[in-house]
mmCIF file of C-alpha atoms and ligand atoms in Angstrom:
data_model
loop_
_atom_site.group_PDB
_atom_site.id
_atom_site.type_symbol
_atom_site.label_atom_id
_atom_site.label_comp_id
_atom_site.label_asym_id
_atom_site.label_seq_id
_atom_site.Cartn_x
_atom_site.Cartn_y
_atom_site.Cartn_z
ATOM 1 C CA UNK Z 1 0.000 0.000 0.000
ATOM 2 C CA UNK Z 2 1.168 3.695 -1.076
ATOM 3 C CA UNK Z 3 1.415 6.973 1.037
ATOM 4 C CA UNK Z 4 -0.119 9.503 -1.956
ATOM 5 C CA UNK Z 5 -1.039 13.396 -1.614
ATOM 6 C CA UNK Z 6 -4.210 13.719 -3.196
ATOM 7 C CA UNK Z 7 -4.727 17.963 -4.779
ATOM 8 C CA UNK Z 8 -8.313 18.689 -5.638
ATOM 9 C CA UNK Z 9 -11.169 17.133 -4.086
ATOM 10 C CA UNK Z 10 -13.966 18.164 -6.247
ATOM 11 C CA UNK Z 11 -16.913 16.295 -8.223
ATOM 12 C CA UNK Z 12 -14.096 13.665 -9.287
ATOM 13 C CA UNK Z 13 -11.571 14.234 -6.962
ATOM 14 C CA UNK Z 14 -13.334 13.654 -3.884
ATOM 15 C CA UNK Z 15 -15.051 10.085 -4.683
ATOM 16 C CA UNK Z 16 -11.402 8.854 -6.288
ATOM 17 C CA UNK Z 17 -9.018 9.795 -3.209
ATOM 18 C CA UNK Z 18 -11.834 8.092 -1.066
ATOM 19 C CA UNK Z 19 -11.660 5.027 -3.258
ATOM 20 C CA UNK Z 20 -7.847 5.215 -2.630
ATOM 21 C CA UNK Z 21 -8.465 4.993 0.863
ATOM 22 C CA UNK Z 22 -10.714 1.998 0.297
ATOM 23 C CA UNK Z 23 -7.648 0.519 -1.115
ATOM 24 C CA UNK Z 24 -6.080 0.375 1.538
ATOM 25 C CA UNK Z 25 -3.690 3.344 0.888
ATOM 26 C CA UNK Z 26 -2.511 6.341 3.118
ATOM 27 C CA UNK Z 27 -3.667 10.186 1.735
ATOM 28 C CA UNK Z 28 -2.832 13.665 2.698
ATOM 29 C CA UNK Z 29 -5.065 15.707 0.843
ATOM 30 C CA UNK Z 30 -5.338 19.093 -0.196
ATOM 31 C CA UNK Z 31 -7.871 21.642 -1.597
ATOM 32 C CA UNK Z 32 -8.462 24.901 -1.232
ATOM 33 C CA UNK Z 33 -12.007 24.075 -0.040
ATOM 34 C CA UNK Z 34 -11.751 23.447 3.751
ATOM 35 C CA UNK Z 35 -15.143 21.710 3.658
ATOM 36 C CA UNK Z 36 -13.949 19.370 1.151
ATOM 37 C CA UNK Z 37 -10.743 18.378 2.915
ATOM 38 C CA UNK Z 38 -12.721 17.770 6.229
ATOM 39 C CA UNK Z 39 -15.358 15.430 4.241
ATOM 40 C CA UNK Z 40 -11.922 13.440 3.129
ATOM 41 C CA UNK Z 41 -10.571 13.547 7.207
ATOM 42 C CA UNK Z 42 -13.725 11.860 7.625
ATOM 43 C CA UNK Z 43 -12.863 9.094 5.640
ATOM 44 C CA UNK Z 44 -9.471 8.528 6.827
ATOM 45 C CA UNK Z 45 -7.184 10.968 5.191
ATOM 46 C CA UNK Z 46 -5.151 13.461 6.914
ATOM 47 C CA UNK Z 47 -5.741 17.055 6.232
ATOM 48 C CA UNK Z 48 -2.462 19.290 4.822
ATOM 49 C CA UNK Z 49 -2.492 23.027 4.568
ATOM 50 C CA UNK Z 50 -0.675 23.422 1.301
ATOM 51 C CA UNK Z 51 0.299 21.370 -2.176
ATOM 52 C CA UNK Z 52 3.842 21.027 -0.182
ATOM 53 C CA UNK Z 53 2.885 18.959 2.925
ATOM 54 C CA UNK Z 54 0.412 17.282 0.973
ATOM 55 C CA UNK Z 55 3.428 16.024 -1.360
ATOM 56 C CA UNK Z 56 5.910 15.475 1.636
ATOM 57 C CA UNK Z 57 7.489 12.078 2.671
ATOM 58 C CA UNK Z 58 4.972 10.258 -0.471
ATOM 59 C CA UNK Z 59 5.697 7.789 -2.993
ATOM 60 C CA UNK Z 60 2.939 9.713 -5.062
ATOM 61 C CA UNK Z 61 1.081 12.441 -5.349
ATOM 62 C CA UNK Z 62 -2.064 13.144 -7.606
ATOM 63 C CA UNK Z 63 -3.563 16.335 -9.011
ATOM 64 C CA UNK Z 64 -7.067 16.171 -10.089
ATOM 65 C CA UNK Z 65 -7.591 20.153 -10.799
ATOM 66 C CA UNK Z 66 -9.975 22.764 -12.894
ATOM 67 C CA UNK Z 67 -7.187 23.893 -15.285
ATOM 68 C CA UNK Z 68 -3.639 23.952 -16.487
ATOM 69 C CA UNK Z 69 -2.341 26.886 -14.545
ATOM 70 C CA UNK Z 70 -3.712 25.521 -11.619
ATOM 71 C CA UNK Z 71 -1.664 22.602 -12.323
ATOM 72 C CA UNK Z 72 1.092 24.588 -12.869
ATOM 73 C CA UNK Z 73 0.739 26.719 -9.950
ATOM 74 C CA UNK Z 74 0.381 23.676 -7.259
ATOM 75 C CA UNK Z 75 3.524 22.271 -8.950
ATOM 76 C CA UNK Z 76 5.677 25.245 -9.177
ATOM 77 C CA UNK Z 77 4.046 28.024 -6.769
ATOM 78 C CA UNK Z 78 4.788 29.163 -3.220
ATOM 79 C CA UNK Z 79 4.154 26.414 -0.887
ATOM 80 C CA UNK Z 80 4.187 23.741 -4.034
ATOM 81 C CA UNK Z 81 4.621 20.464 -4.591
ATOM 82 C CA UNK Z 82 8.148 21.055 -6.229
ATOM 83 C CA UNK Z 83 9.236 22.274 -2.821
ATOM 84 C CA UNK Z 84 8.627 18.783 -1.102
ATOM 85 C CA UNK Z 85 8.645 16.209 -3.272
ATOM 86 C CA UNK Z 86 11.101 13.247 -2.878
ATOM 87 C CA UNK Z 87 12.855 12.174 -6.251
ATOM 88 C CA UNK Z 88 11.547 8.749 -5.991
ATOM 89 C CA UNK Z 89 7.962 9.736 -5.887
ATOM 90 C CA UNK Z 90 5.993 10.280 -9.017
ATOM 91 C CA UNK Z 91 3.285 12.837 -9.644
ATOM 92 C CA UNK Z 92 0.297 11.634 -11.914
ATOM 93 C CA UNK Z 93 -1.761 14.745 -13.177
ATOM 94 C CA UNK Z 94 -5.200 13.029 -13.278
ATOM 95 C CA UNK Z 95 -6.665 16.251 -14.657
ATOM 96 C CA UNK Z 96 -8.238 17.347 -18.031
ATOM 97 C CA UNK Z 97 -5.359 20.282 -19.557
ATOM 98 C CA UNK Z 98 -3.894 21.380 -22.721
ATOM 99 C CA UNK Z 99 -1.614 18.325 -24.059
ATOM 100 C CA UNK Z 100 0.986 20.989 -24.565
ATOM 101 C CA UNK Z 101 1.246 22.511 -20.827
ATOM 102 C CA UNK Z 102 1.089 18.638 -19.905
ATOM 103 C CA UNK Z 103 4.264 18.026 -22.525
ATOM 104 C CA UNK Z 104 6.152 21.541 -20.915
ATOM 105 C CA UNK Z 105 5.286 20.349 -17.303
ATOM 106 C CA UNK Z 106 6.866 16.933 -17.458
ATOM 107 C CA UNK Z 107 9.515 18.520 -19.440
ATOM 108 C CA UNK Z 108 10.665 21.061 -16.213
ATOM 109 C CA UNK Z 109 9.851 18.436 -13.671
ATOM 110 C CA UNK Z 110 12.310 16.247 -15.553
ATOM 111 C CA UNK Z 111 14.842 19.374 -15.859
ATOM 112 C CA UNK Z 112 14.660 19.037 -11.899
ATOM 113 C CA UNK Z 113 14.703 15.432 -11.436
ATOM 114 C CA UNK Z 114 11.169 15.023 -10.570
ATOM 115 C CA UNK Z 115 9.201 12.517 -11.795
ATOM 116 C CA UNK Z 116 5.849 13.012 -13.276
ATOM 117 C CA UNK Z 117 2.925 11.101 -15.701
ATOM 118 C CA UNK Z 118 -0.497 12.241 -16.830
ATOM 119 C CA UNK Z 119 -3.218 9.877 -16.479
ATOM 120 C CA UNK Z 120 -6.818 11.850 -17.500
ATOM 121 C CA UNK Z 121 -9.879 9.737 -16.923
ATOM 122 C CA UNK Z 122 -12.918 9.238 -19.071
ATOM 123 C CA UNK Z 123 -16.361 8.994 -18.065
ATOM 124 C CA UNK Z 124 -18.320 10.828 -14.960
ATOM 125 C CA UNK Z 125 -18.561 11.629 -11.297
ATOM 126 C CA UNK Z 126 -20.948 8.961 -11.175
ATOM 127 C CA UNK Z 127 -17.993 5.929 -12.360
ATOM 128 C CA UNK Z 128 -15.657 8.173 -10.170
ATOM 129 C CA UNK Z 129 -17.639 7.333 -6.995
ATOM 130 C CA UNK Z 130 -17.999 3.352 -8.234
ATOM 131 C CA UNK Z 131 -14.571 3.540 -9.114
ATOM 132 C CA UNK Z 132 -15.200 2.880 -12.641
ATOM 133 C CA UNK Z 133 -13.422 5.236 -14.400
ATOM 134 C CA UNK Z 134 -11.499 4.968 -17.338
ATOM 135 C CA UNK Z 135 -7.999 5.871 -16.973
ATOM 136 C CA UNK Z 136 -5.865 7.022 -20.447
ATOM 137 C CA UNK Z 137 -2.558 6.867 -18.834
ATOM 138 C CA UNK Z 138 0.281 8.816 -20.625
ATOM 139 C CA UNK Z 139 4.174 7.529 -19.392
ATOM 140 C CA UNK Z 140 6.577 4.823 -19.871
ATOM 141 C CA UNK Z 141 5.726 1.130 -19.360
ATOM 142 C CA UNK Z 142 7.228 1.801 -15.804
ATOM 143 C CA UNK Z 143 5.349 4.437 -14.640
ATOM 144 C CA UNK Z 144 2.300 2.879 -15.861
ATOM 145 C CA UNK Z 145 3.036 -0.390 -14.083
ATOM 146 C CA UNK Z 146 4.194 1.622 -10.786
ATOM 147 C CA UNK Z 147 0.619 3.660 -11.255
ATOM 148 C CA UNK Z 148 -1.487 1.001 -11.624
ATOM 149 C CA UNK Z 149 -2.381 -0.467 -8.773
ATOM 150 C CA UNK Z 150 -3.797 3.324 -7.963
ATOM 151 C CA UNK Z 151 -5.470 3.134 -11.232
ATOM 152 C CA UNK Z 152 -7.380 0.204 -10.119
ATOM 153 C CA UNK Z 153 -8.506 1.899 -6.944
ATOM 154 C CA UNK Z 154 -10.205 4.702 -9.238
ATOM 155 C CA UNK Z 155 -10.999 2.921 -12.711
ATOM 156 C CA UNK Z 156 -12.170 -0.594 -13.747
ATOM 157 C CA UNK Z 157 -10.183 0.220 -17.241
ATOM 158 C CA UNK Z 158 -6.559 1.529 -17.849
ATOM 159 C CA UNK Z 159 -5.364 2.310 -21.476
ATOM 160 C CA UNK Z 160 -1.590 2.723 -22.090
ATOM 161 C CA UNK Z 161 -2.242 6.030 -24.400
ATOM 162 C CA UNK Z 162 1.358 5.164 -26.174
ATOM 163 C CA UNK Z 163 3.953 6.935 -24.094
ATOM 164 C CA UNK Z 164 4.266 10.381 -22.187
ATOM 165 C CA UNK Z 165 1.480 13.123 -23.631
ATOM 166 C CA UNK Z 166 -0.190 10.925 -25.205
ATOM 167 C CA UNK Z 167 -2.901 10.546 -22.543
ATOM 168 C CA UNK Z 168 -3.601 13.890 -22.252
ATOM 169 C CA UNK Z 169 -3.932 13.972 -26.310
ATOM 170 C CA UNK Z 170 -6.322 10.939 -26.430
ATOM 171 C CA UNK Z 171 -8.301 12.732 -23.479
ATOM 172 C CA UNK Z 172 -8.724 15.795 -25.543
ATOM 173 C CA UNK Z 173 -9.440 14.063 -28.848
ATOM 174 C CA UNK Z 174 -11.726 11.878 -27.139
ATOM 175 C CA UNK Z 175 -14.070 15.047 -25.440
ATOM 176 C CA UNK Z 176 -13.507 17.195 -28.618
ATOM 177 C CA UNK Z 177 -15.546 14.197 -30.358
ATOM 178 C CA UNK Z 178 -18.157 13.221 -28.072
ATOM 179 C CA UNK Z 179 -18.800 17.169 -27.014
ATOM 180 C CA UNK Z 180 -19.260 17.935 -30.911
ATOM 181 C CA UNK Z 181 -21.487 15.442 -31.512
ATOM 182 C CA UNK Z 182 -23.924 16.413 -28.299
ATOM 183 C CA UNK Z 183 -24.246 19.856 -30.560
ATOM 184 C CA UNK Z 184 -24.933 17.949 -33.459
ATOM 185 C CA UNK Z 185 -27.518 15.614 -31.620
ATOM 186 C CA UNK Z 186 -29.431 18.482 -30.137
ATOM 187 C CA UNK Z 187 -29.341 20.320 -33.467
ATOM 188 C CA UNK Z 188 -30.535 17.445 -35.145
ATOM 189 C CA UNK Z 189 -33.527 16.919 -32.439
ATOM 190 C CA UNK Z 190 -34.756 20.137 -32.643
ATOM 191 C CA UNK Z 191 -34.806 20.087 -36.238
ATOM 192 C CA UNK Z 192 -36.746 16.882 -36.040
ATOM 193 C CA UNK Z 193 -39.528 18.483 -33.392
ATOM 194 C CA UNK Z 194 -39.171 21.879 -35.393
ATOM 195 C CA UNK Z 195 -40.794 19.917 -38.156
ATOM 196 C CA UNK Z 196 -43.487 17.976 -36.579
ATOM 197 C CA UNK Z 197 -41.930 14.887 -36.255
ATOM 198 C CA UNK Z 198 -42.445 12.451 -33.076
ATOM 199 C CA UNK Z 199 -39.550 12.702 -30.934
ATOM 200 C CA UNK Z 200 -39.215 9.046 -29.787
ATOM 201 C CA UNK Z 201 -39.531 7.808 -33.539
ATOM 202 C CA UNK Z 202 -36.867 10.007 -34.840
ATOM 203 C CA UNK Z 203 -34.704 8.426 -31.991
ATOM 204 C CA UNK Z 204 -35.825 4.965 -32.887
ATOM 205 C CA UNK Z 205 -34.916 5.438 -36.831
ATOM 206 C CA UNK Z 206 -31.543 7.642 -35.553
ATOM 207 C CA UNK Z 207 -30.491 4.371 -33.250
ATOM 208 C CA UNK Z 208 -30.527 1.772 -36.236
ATOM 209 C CA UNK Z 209 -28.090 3.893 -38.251
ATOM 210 C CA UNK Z 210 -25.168 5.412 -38.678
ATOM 211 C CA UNK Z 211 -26.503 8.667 -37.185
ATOM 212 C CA UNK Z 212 -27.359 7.531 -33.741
ATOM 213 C CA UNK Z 213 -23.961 4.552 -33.665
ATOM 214 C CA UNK Z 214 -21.284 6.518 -34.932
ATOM 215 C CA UNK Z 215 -19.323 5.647 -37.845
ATOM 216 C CA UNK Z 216 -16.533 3.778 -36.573
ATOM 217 C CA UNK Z 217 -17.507 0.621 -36.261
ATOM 218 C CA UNK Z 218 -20.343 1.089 -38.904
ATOM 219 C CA UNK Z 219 -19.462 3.299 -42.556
ATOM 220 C CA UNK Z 220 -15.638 3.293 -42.012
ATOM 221 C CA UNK Z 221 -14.158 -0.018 -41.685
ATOM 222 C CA UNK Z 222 -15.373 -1.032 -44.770
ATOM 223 C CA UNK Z 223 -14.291 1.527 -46.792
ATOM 224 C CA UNK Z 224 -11.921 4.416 -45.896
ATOM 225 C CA UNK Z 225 -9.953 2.536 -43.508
ATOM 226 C CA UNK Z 226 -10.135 -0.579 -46.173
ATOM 227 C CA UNK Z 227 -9.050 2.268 -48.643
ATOM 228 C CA UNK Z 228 -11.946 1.588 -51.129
ATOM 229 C CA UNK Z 229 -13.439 4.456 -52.063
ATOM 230 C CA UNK Z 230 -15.955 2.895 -54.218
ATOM 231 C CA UNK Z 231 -19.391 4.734 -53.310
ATOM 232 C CA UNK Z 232 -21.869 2.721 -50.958
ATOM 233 C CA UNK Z 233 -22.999 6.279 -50.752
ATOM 234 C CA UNK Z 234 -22.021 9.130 -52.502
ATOM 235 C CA UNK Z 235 -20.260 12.715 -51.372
ATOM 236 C CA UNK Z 236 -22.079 14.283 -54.253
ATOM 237 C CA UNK Z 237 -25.390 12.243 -52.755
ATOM 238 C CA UNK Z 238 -24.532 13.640 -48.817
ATOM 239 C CA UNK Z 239 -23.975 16.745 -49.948
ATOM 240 C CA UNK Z 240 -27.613 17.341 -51.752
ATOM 241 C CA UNK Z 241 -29.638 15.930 -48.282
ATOM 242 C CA UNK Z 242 -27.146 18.073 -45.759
ATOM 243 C CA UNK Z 243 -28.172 21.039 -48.153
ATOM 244 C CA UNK Z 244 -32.241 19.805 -47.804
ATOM 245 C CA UNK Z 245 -32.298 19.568 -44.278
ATOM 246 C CA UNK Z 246 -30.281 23.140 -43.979
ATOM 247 C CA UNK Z 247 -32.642 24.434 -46.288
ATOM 248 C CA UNK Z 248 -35.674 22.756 -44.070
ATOM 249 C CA UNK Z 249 -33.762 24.167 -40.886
ATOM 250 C CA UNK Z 250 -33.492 27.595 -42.534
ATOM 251 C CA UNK Z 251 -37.284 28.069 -43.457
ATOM 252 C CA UNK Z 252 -38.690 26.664 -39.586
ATOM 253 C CA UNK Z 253 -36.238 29.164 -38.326
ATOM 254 C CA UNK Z 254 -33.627 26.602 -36.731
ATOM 255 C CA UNK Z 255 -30.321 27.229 -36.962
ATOM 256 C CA UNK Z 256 -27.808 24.410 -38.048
ATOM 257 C CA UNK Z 257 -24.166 25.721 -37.108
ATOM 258 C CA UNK Z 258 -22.747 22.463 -36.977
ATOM 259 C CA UNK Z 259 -24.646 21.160 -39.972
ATOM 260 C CA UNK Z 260 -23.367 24.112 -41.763
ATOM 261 C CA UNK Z 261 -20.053 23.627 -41.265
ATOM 262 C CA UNK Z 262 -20.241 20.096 -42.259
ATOM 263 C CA UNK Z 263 -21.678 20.738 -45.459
ATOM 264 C CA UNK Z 264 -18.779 22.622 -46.490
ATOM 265 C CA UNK Z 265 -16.765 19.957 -45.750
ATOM 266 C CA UNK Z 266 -18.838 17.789 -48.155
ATOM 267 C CA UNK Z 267 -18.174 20.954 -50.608
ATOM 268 C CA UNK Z 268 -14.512 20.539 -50.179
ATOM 269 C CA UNK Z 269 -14.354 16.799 -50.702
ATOM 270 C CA UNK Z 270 -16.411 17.332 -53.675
ATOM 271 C CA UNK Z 271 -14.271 20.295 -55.063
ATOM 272 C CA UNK Z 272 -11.843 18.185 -55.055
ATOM 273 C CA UNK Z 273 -13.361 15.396 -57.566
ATOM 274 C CA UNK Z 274 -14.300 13.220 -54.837
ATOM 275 C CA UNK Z 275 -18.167 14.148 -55.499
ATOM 276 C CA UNK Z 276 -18.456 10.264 -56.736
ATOM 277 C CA UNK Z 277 -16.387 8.565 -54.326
ATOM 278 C CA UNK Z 278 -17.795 6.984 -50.847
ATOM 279 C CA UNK Z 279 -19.118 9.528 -48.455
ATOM 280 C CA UNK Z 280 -16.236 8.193 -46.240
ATOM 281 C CA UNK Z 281 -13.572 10.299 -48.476
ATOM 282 C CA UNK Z 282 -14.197 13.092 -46.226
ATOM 283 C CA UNK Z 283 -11.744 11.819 -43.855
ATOM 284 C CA UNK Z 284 -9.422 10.956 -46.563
ATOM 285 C CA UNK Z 285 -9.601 14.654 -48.040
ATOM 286 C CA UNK Z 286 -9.162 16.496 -44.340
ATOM 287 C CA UNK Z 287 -6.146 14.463 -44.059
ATOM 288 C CA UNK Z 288 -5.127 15.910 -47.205
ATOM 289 C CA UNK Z 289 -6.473 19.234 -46.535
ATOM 290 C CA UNK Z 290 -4.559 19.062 -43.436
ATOM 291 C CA UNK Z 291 -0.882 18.318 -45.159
ATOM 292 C CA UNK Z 292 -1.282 15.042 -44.055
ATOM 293 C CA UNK Z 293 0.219 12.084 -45.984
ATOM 294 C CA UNK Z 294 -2.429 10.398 -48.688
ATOM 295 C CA UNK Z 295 -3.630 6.447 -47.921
ATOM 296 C CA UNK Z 296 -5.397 6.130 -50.532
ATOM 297 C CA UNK Z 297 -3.945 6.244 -54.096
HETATM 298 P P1 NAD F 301 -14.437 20.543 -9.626
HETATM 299 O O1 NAD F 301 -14.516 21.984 -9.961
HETATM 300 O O2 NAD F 301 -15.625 19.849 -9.035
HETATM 301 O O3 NAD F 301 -13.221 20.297 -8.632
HETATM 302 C C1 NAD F 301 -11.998 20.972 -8.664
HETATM 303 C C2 NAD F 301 -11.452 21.042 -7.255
HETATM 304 O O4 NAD F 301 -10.177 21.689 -7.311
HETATM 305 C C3 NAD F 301 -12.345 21.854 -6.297
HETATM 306 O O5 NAD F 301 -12.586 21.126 -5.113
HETATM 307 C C4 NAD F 301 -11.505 23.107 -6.043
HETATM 308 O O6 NAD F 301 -11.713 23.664 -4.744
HETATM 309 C C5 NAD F 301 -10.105 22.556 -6.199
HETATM 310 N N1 NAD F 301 -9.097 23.578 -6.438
HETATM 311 C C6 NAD F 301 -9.182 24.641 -7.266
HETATM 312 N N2 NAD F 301 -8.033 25.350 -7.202
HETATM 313 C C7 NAD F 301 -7.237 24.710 -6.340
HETATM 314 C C8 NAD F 301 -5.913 24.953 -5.864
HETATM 315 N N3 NAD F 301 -5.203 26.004 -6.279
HETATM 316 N N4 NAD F 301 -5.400 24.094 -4.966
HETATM 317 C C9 NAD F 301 -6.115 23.018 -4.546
HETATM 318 N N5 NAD F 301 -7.353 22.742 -4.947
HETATM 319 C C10 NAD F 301 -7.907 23.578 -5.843
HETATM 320 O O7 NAD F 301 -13.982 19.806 -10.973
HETATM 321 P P2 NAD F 301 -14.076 18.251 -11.317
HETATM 322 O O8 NAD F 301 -15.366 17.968 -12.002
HETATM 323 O O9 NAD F 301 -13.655 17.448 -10.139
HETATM 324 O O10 NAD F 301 -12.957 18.152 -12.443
HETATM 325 C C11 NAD F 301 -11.579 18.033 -12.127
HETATM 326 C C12 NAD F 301 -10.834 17.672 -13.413
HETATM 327 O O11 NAD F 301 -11.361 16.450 -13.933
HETATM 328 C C13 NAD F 301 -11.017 18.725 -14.519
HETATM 329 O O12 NAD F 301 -9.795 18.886 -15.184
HETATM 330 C C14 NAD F 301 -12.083 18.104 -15.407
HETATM 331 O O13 NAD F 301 -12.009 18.573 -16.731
HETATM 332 C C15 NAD F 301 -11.757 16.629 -15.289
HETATM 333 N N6 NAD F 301 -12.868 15.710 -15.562
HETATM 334 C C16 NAD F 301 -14.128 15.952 -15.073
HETATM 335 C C17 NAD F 301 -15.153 15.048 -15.326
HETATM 336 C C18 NAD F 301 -16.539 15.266 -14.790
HETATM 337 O O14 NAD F 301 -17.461 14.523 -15.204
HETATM 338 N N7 NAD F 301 -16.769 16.182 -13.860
HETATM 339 C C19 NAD F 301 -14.900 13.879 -16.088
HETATM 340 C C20 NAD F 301 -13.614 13.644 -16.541
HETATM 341 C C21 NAD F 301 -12.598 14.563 -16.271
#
């Protein structure tokens, strides 16, 4: 069993330092929130009165904070971590920040000899307090293995991410995707109840296709990632119904700003003589767009 500093004891951080201390492990925790350090001293942590006693005499110490800079801050400010922290120990950043302050702050904890991982965690406050998170752990093989038997306190799934960073980029890519497509969704709904239409149909219809599962394990494996291009369905064919139900949104006074910019996508791909390939190719040509290399000759 571990001694760990636990920083941030909100919505997530609260319910995963407690399941820590279900483990069986040792915490000193610390938040700015008094209330929410005394809920923690309930449950068998010990209270510390800055990032630096929280991180003194541990093997670990976790962060599970709002932002970057606060990040930053509890690492490098008055009173921080950096101040206290035994070589040997390892801090795991368990919160959501920009891959690139992640990539500078392992960087300068490595410039001092500190060791340090990311390990973001997918899903909600409700898997934190079941301990059912998913952790996207970003480090060496080592520091994964050393992490994990913390992981399993906190998540029933760990996913080696590839290597330092790389956590923190899957996180992002990850929540970019399934934030976008709640804005689609409710664009799509309203649209649907704009026009009359029964709301628990449209999600019956949505649910058998592509439109309600995604098209990762549906449009894509057989085609662009296959590279065959051949059309199932065509760009030139997407591109007519996005314009219809743009043009429907437009006249019942909806607006479609995520529709929109799709369309133009489809207006891209077929600019550039992909109107009669799969609808898939629009992956294909944002790679392209994007100065990527081609797959697909
Ligand atoms: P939260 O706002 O509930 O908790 C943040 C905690 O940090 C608060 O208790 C706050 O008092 C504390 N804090 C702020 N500044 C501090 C400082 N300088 N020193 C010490 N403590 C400080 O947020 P949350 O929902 O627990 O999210 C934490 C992280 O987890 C975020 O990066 C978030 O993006 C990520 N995340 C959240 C969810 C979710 O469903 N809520 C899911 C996955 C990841």
């Amino acid at each position: 069993m571990s001694t760990i500093g636990f920083i941030g004891l909100g919505q997530m951080g609260s319910p995963m330092a407690a399941n820590l201390i279900k483990g069986g492990h040792s915490l000193r925790v610390f938040d700015i929130s008094a209330e929410a350090v005394a809920d923690l001293v309930s449950k068998g942590a010990v209270a510390a009165k800055t990032p630096a006693e929280a991180a003194l005499d541990v093997e670990f110490v976790v962060t599970m904070l709002p932002n970057g800079g606060l990040v930053r801050n509890v690492i490098f400010g008055e009173d921080g971590v950096a101040t206290t922290l035994s070589k040997e120990a390892m801090l795991i950043d368990m919160s959501t920040i920009h891959p690139f302050e992640t990539d500078a702050l392992i960087k300068e904890m490595a410039e001092q000899g500190f060791q340090m991982m990311e390990a973001p965690v997918g899903r909600t406050s409700v898997h934190a307090i079941k301990g059912e998170l998913l952790i996207m752990a970003g480090g060496s093989k080592e520091q994964i293995e050393r992490a994990q038997p913390l992981f399993d306190c906190m998540g029933s799934e760990t996913v080696d991410c590839g290597g330092p960073g790389k956590g923190g980029r899957v996180k992002i890519i990850n929540n970019y995707m399934s934030i976008a497509l709640n804005a689609l969704s409710a664009e799509a709904i309203t649209l649907a109840e704009a026009i009359g239409l029964d709301f628990d149909t449209a999600m019956k219809v949505m649910s058998g296709t592509p439109a309600g599962n995604g098209h990762f394990t549906t449009t894509w494996p057989g085609k662009v990632l296959a590279g065959d291009l051949s059309p199932a369905f065509m760009v030139d064919l997407a591109h007519k119904d996005l314009g219809i139900a743009l043009d429907l949104a437009n006249q019942v006074n909806v607006p479609m700003p995520c529709g929109a910019a799709s369309r133009e996508l489809y207006s891209i791909t077929r600019a550039a003589g992909r109107g009669r390939q799969d609808w898939t190719s629009v992956l294909e040509q944002l790679r392209v767009t994007s100065g990527l290399e081609p797959k697909i000759k």
